[in-house]
């Protein structure tokens, strides 16, 4: 239903631009990946290029002359990033994990990490994957050269992870000194999530690239949000059907999503976010009664390959024109790009590229925006 071709073309152009920009500004940048300090001077600031966190709420970065102190405030994990060739500082907070930077090879245990590293030009630094659900076509092409981390053999998993400098994971693992917890998908706002590119950049001394990339996304996003008309604000609901399984006591439910970033996307695109005090329903009739006035429906059901499945899941049919989202064919999904294992790009590039998602949401709400001939990417 959706087309991501433009999505990747745009990303490639941005990466080329960042590469050329970095090449022309070497003297003013931090030491590039693979380079270490040869003669240490305690009075030297080894990080002339810095990032400042302006929007994201779930990480902090503090610079010192030869190390950076990074904290994931969601997991409370702290990381000391020490410029290689310089001494490890004393007096670090208890439990701080120490990494020599720049990192050379890493494992990606959560697919949401992939677009950030690719945007920073670090695809070749990914040597291991913890999931088969990655949708990046370039990483899929490199699959034979990557280590797939074992999920059912702990001994093998430990051996595999011992060969990387660090592993990025959505889960906190205090017992693993190489594990770096990330919470980009949980940061409550489209630009919050995009700004996590700064978090990843500090592990590779690529702050300048991160600043350029984020500023472009932020500027474009804030420009786009000025386009929607104030005359019409259709009601938009993000919903899902949860089929009976061992995870829910074999009881079906119909749910309404209240994630803050979805509310922001909806409102910035010109819609009205459907708020409900009740988020989960045990019968389809009570659920349908709750959303009876919804204009646009975004179906987030994990398994719903076609419109017939949608109708079955929600006990609807194509003749139920009392619902405006059926009458006006205003039913959408987020699975425009998936890999053979049903891994979705919605959980990868859509987390980083907030401006692209906003353009799609605008087009869903008003087909004439952002331009009359716009083709949705998601």
Short mmCIF file of C-alpha atoms in Angstrom, two decimals:
data_model
loop_
_atom_site.label_atom_id
_atom_site.label_comp_id
_atom_site.label_asym_id
_atom_site.label_seq_id
_atom_site.Cartn_x
_atom_site.Cartn_y
_atom_site.Cartn_z
CA UNK A 1 0.00 0.00 0.00
CA UNK A 2 2.87 2.36 0.76
CA UNK A 3 6.11 3.17 -1.11
CA UNK A 4 9.43 3.87 0.59
CA UNK A 5 11.48 4.51 -2.56
CA UNK A 6 11.70 8.27 -2.00
CA UNK A 7 12.47 7.61 1.65
CA UNK A 8 15.78 5.89 0.84
CA UNK A 9 16.71 8.19 -2.04
CA UNK A 10 16.46 11.13 0.32
CA UNK A 11 18.52 9.35 2.97
CA UNK A 12 21.28 8.55 0.47
CA UNK A 13 21.54 12.20 -0.62
CA UNK A 14 21.79 13.36 2.99
CA UNK A 15 24.53 10.83 3.79
CA UNK A 16 26.55 11.94 0.73
CA UNK A 17 26.17 15.57 1.80
CA UNK A 18 27.33 14.81 5.34
CA UNK A 19 30.33 12.87 4.05
CA UNK A 20 31.45 15.71 1.80
CA UNK A 21 30.89 18.25 4.56
CA UNK A 22 32.96 16.20 7.00
CA UNK A 23 35.80 15.91 4.51
CA UNK A 24 35.98 19.66 4.11
CA UNK A 25 36.08 20.41 7.84
CA UNK A 26 38.49 17.85 9.30
CA UNK A 27 40.60 20.42 11.14
CA UNK A 28 37.66 21.72 13.18
CA UNK A 29 36.23 18.32 14.11
CA UNK A 30 36.77 15.72 16.76
CA UNK A 31 39.15 12.88 15.98
CA UNK A 32 37.54 10.76 13.29
CA UNK A 33 36.68 7.08 13.90
CA UNK A 34 39.79 4.93 14.08
CA UNK A 35 42.12 7.72 15.23
CA UNK A 36 43.56 8.03 18.75
CA UNK A 37 45.49 10.70 20.63
CA UNK A 38 49.22 10.20 20.20
CA UNK A 39 50.47 12.61 22.88
CA UNK A 40 48.05 13.35 25.70
CA UNK A 41 47.70 16.89 27.06
CA UNK A 42 45.33 17.30 30.01
CA UNK A 43 44.67 20.91 29.02
CA UNK A 44 43.44 20.07 25.53
CA UNK A 45 39.75 19.88 24.69
CA UNK A 46 39.63 16.78 22.50
CA UNK A 47 36.00 17.41 21.54
CA UNK A 48 35.84 20.83 19.84
CA UNK A 49 32.68 19.67 18.04
CA UNK A 50 29.82 19.14 20.45
CA UNK A 51 26.10 18.48 20.48
CA UNK A 52 23.52 20.13 22.69
CA UNK A 53 20.33 18.26 23.55
CA UNK A 54 17.46 20.65 22.81
CA UNK A 55 14.35 18.50 22.40
CA UNK A 56 14.91 14.90 23.52
CA UNK A 57 14.06 14.21 27.16
CA UNK A 58 15.53 10.75 27.76
CA UNK A 59 19.28 11.32 27.47
CA UNK A 60 21.90 13.83 28.58
CA UNK A 61 25.47 14.53 27.47
CA UNK A 62 28.18 16.30 29.46
CA UNK A 63 31.56 17.09 27.91
CA UNK A 64 34.92 17.04 29.66
CA UNK A 65 38.33 17.56 28.05
CA UNK A 66 39.00 13.92 27.22
CA UNK A 67 35.73 12.14 27.97
CA UNK A 68 31.98 12.52 27.60
CA UNK A 69 29.51 11.48 30.25
CA UNK A 70 26.30 10.20 28.66
CA UNK A 71 23.18 9.11 30.52
CA UNK A 72 20.07 7.33 29.36
CA UNK A 73 17.64 8.87 31.83
CA UNK A 74 14.97 6.26 31.07
CA UNK A 75 17.15 3.32 32.13
CA UNK A 76 19.45 5.33 34.45
CA UNK A 77 22.48 3.86 32.66
CA UNK A 78 25.59 6.07 32.51
CA UNK A 79 28.41 5.77 29.98
CA UNK A 80 31.85 7.39 30.09
CA UNK A 81 33.19 7.78 26.56
CA UNK A 82 36.96 8.22 26.83
CA UNK A 83 38.94 9.43 23.84
CA UNK A 84 41.31 6.60 22.98
CA UNK A 85 44.90 7.47 23.78
CA UNK A 86 43.89 9.38 26.93
CA UNK A 87 43.53 8.16 30.54
CA UNK A 88 40.30 6.87 32.05
CA UNK A 89 39.02 9.48 34.53
CA UNK A 90 38.64 8.77 38.22
CA UNK A 91 35.63 9.50 40.38
CA UNK A 92 33.02 8.37 37.87
CA UNK A 93 29.48 7.70 39.16
CA UNK A 94 28.98 4.19 40.52
CA UNK A 95 27.99 1.71 37.82
CA UNK A 96 29.32 3.84 34.96
CA UNK A 97 30.30 1.82 31.90
CA UNK A 98 33.53 2.95 30.25
CA UNK A 99 34.10 2.87 26.47
CA UNK A 100 37.14 3.94 24.49
CA UNK A 101 36.00 5.98 21.51
CA UNK A 102 35.53 6.00 18.72
CA UNK A 103 33.83 2.60 18.62
CA UNK A 104 34.96 0.45 15.73
CA UNK A 105 32.54 -2.47 15.44
CA UNK A 106 29.18 -2.81 17.13
CA UNK A 107 26.27 -5.18 17.52
CA UNK A 108 22.75 -3.89 16.93
CA UNK A 109 20.33 -5.76 19.17
CA UNK A 110 17.35 -3.50 18.43
CA UNK A 111 16.41 -2.61 14.85
CA UNK A 112 15.53 0.99 15.75
CA UNK A 113 19.29 1.66 16.00
CA UNK A 114 19.97 0.88 12.33
CA UNK A 115 18.79 4.11 10.65
CA UNK A 116 20.74 6.29 13.09
CA UNK A 117 23.99 4.50 12.36
CA UNK A 118 23.30 4.44 8.62
CA UNK A 119 22.53 8.17 8.63
CA UNK A 120 25.91 8.78 10.28
CA UNK A 121 27.64 6.72 7.59
CA UNK A 122 28.40 3.88 10.00
CA UNK A 123 26.83 0.90 8.27
CA UNK A 124 30.22 -0.79 7.89
CA UNK A 125 30.69 -0.57 11.67
CA UNK A 126 27.70 -2.88 12.22
CA UNK A 127 29.17 -6.38 12.41
CA UNK A 128 26.42 -8.22 14.30
CA UNK A 129 22.63 -8.16 14.47
CA UNK A 130 20.37 -9.41 17.21
CA UNK A 131 17.22 -9.61 15.10
CA UNK A 132 16.19 -10.86 11.67
CA UNK A 133 13.58 -8.09 11.43
CA UNK A 134 15.86 -5.38 10.03
CA UNK A 135 14.35 -3.77 6.92
CA UNK A 136 17.41 -1.88 5.66
CA UNK A 137 17.99 -3.28 2.14
CA UNK A 138 21.70 -2.54 2.38
CA UNK A 139 22.10 -4.49 5.62
CA UNK A 140 20.03 -7.31 4.16
CA UNK A 141 22.45 -7.41 1.22
CA UNK A 142 25.33 -7.67 3.70
CA UNK A 143 23.60 -10.35 5.74
CA UNK A 144 26.10 -13.09 4.85
CA UNK A 145 28.91 -10.96 6.30
CA UNK A 146 27.12 -10.21 9.56
CA UNK A 147 26.97 -12.28 12.73
CA UNK A 148 23.42 -13.05 13.84
CA UNK A 149 23.48 -13.12 17.62
CA UNK A 150 22.10 -16.35 19.05
CA UNK A 151 18.87 -16.03 21.04
CA UNK A 152 18.69 -19.60 22.35
CA UNK A 153 22.31 -20.35 23.28
CA UNK A 154 23.63 -18.05 25.99
CA UNK A 155 27.17 -19.39 25.77
CA UNK A 156 27.29 -18.72 22.04
CA UNK A 157 25.69 -15.29 22.52
CA UNK A 158 28.39 -14.30 25.01
CA UNK A 159 31.10 -15.49 22.63
CA UNK A 160 29.61 -13.55 19.73
CA UNK A 161 29.21 -10.32 21.70
CA UNK A 162 32.77 -10.56 23.03
CA UNK A 163 34.00 -9.73 19.52
CA UNK A 164 32.38 -6.28 19.34
CA UNK A 165 33.27 -3.01 21.03
CA UNK A 166 29.70 -2.43 22.15
CA UNK A 167 26.12 -3.55 21.63
CA UNK A 168 23.14 -1.21 21.35
CA UNK A 169 19.96 -2.59 22.90
CA UNK A 170 16.58 -1.28 24.02
CA UNK A 171 17.00 -3.22 27.26
CA UNK A 172 19.29 -2.25 30.11
CA UNK A 173 21.86 -4.91 31.02
CA UNK A 174 23.97 -3.81 33.97
CA UNK A 175 25.91 -7.09 34.01
CA UNK A 176 27.24 -6.57 30.47
CA UNK A 177 29.93 -3.86 30.39
CA UNK A 178 29.58 -3.57 26.60
CA UNK A 179 25.81 -3.11 26.51
CA UNK A 180 24.47 0.38 25.73
CA UNK A 181 20.78 0.92 26.45
CA UNK A 182 18.83 3.12 24.03
CA UNK A 183 15.34 4.59 24.39
CA UNK A 184 14.82 6.54 21.18
CA UNK A 185 11.42 5.00 20.44
CA UNK A 186 10.17 5.91 23.92
CA UNK A 187 11.08 9.59 23.84
CA UNK A 188 7.67 11.33 23.73
CA UNK A 189 7.74 13.39 20.56
CA UNK A 190 8.67 13.11 16.85
CA UNK A 191 11.64 15.47 17.12
CA UNK A 192 12.60 13.97 20.49
CA UNK A 193 13.06 10.65 18.74
CA UNK A 194 14.93 12.19 15.82
CA UNK A 195 17.37 13.96 18.14
CA UNK A 196 18.68 10.61 19.35
CA UNK A 197 21.02 10.77 16.38
CA UNK A 198 23.11 12.99 18.68
CA UNK A 199 23.21 10.22 21.29
CA UNK A 200 24.64 7.75 18.77
CA UNK A 201 27.04 10.29 17.30
CA UNK A 202 29.00 10.83 20.51
CA UNK A 203 30.18 7.20 20.52
CA UNK A 204 31.88 7.84 17.17
CA UNK A 205 32.96 11.51 17.47
CA UNK A 206 30.50 12.44 14.72
CA UNK A 207 28.81 15.35 16.44
CA UNK A 208 29.04 17.67 13.43
CA UNK A 209 27.24 15.16 11.23
CA UNK A 210 24.54 14.64 13.85
CA UNK A 211 23.97 18.38 14.24
CA UNK A 212 23.62 18.82 10.48
CA UNK A 213 21.25 15.88 10.10
CA UNK A 214 19.04 16.79 13.05
CA UNK A 215 18.86 20.47 12.13
CA UNK A 216 17.68 19.56 8.64
CA UNK A 217 14.94 17.29 9.99
CA UNK A 218 13.88 19.83 12.63
CA UNK A 219 13.83 22.78 10.22
CA UNK A 220 11.87 20.84 7.62
CA UNK A 221 9.42 19.52 10.22
CA UNK A 222 8.72 22.95 11.66
CA UNK A 223 8.27 24.38 8.17
CA UNK A 224 5.83 21.63 7.17
CA UNK A 225 3.64 21.99 10.25
CA UNK A 226 2.75 25.53 9.11
CA UNK A 227 1.04 24.22 5.95
CA UNK A 228 -2.21 22.61 7.19
CA UNK A 229 -5.32 24.78 7.06
CA UNK A 230 -7.08 25.67 10.28
CA UNK A 231 -10.50 25.17 8.68
CA UNK A 232 -10.85 21.40 9.01
CA UNK A 233 -9.44 19.04 11.62
CA UNK A 234 -10.67 15.48 10.94
CA UNK A 235 -10.76 13.10 13.88
CA UNK A 236 -7.97 10.51 13.69
CA UNK A 237 -7.74 7.33 15.77
CA UNK A 238 -4.78 4.95 16.04
CA UNK A 239 -6.18 1.52 16.87
CA UNK A 240 -5.33 -2.18 17.00
CA UNK A 241 -6.96 -5.58 17.34
CA UNK A 242 -5.30 -8.05 19.68
CA UNK A 243 -6.23 -11.62 18.86
CA UNK A 244 -6.61 -14.22 21.62
CA UNK A 245 -3.30 -15.76 22.66
CA UNK A 246 -1.41 -17.13 25.64
CA UNK A 247 -0.20 -13.59 26.30
CA UNK A 248 -3.69 -12.22 27.01
CA UNK A 249 -5.43 -15.20 28.61
CA UNK A 250 -6.86 -16.11 25.21
CA UNK A 251 -9.07 -13.04 25.32
CA UNK A 252 -9.46 -10.73 22.34
CA UNK A 253 -9.34 -6.97 22.80
CA UNK A 254 -9.59 -3.80 20.73
CA UNK A 255 -7.35 -0.93 21.76
CA UNK A 256 -6.79 2.78 21.17
CA UNK A 257 -3.21 4.03 21.20
CA UNK A 258 -2.36 7.14 23.22
CA UNK A 259 1.38 7.48 22.46
CA UNK A 260 2.35 11.18 22.76
CA UNK A 261 4.31 11.22 19.50
CA UNK A 262 1.27 9.99 17.55
CA UNK A 263 -0.84 12.75 19.05
CA UNK A 264 1.79 15.31 18.02
CA UNK A 265 2.06 13.90 14.48
CA UNK A 266 -1.72 13.99 14.11
CA UNK A 267 -2.16 17.54 15.35
CA UNK A 268 0.88 18.93 13.51
CA UNK A 269 -0.52 17.38 10.31
CA UNK A 270 -3.82 19.22 10.77
CA UNK A 271 -5.91 16.51 12.40
CA UNK A 272 -7.65 16.10 15.74
CA UNK A 273 -6.28 13.27 17.85
CA UNK A 274 -8.93 10.88 19.15
CA UNK A 275 -8.64 10.89 22.93
CA UNK A 276 -10.47 8.34 25.01
CA UNK A 277 -10.46 7.71 28.73
CA UNK A 278 -10.94 4.02 27.91
CA UNK A 279 -8.09 2.56 25.88
CA UNK A 280 -9.00 -1.13 25.81
CA UNK A 281 -12.32 -2.81 24.99
CA UNK A 282 -13.34 -6.43 25.47
CA UNK A 283 -16.02 -6.40 22.76
CA UNK A 284 -15.95 -5.08 19.23
CA UNK A 285 -19.36 -3.47 19.69
CA UNK A 286 -18.22 -1.30 22.59
CA UNK A 287 -15.06 -0.40 20.67
CA UNK A 288 -16.98 0.55 17.51
CA UNK A 289 -19.38 2.63 19.55
CA UNK A 290 -16.42 4.55 20.98
CA UNK A 291 -14.95 5.36 17.56
CA UNK A 292 -18.26 5.96 15.77
CA UNK A 293 -17.38 9.58 14.95
CA UNK A 294 -13.82 8.95 13.78
CA UNK A 295 -12.99 10.25 10.29
CA UNK A 296 -9.63 8.54 9.71
CA UNK A 297 -8.50 5.21 11.15
CA UNK A 298 -4.90 4.05 11.39
CA UNK A 299 -4.86 0.30 11.97
CA UNK A 300 -1.80 -0.85 13.90
CA UNK A 301 -2.83 -4.51 14.19
CA UNK A 302 0.36 -6.48 13.81
CA UNK A 303 -1.06 -9.12 11.47
CA UNK A 304 -3.59 -7.70 9.00
CA UNK A 305 -2.30 -8.23 5.46
CA UNK A 306 -5.31 -6.83 3.59
CA UNK A 307 -8.60 -4.98 3.94
CA UNK A 308 -10.50 -8.25 4.35
CA UNK A 309 -8.44 -9.04 7.44
CA UNK A 310 -9.21 -5.57 8.77
CA UNK A 311 -12.94 -6.09 8.38
CA UNK A 312 -12.73 -9.49 10.05
CA UNK A 313 -10.63 -8.23 12.96
CA UNK A 314 -13.01 -5.38 13.74
CA UNK A 315 -16.26 -7.18 12.87
CA UNK A 316 -16.99 -4.76 10.06
CA UNK A 317 -17.76 -4.97 6.35
CA UNK A 318 -17.44 -2.68 3.36
CA UNK A 319 -21.11 -1.70 3.56
CA UNK A 320 -20.87 -0.24 7.07
CA UNK A 321 -21.03 3.30 5.72
CA UNK A 322 -22.27 4.71 9.01
CA UNK A 323 -18.57 4.85 9.85
CA UNK A 324 -16.94 7.73 7.99
CA UNK A 325 -13.56 5.98 7.80
CA UNK A 326 -15.24 3.20 5.77
CA UNK A 327 -17.47 5.44 3.68
CA UNK A 328 -14.50 7.63 2.70
CA UNK A 329 -11.94 4.82 2.35
CA UNK A 330 -9.88 6.43 5.11
CA UNK A 331 -8.22 3.35 6.60
CA UNK A 332 -4.42 3.29 6.75
CA UNK A 333 -1.60 1.11 8.05
CA UNK A 334 2.13 1.46 8.83
CA UNK A 335 3.47 -1.67 7.13
CA UNK A 336 4.37 -0.20 3.75
CA UNK A 337 7.85 -1.66 3.91
CA UNK A 338 8.43 -5.01 5.58
CA UNK A 339 11.04 -7.70 5.26
CA UNK A 340 10.24 -11.42 4.77
CA UNK A 341 10.14 -11.84 8.57
CA UNK A 342 7.53 -9.05 8.80
CA UNK A 343 9.97 -6.58 10.32
CA UNK A 344 8.61 -3.11 9.61
CA UNK A 345 10.40 0.04 8.63
CA UNK A 346 7.90 1.91 10.79
CA UNK A 347 10.02 0.75 13.72
CA UNK A 348 13.26 1.86 12.05
CA UNK A 349 13.46 4.85 9.67
CA UNK A 350 10.14 6.32 10.78
CA UNK A 351 11.61 6.86 14.26
CA UNK A 352 14.43 9.01 12.91
CA UNK A 353 12.88 10.77 9.90
CA UNK A 354 10.13 12.71 11.64
CA UNK A 355 9.66 15.15 8.76
CA UNK A 356 8.95 12.34 6.29
CA UNK A 357 6.33 10.86 8.62
CA UNK A 358 4.73 14.28 9.06
CA UNK A 359 4.47 14.69 5.28
CA UNK A 360 2.68 11.36 5.06
CA UNK A 361 0.31 12.24 7.90
CA UNK A 362 -0.47 15.55 6.22
CA UNK A 363 -1.29 13.73 2.98
CA UNK A 364 -3.53 11.27 4.83
CA UNK A 365 -5.48 14.14 6.37
CA UNK A 366 -5.45 16.38 3.28
CA UNK A 367 -4.61 14.76 -0.11
CA UNK A 368 -3.49 18.16 -1.45
CA UNK A 369 -0.69 18.45 1.11
CA UNK A 370 2.21 18.92 1.25
CA UNK A 371 1.77 19.18 -2.56
CA UNK A 372 -1.05 18.09 -4.89
CA UNK A 373 1.11 15.40 -6.52
CA UNK A 374 2.69 14.10 -3.30
CA UNK A 375 3.13 10.33 -3.05
CA UNK A 376 3.12 8.86 0.43
CA UNK A 377 6.29 7.17 1.60
CA UNK A 378 4.86 5.25 4.56
#
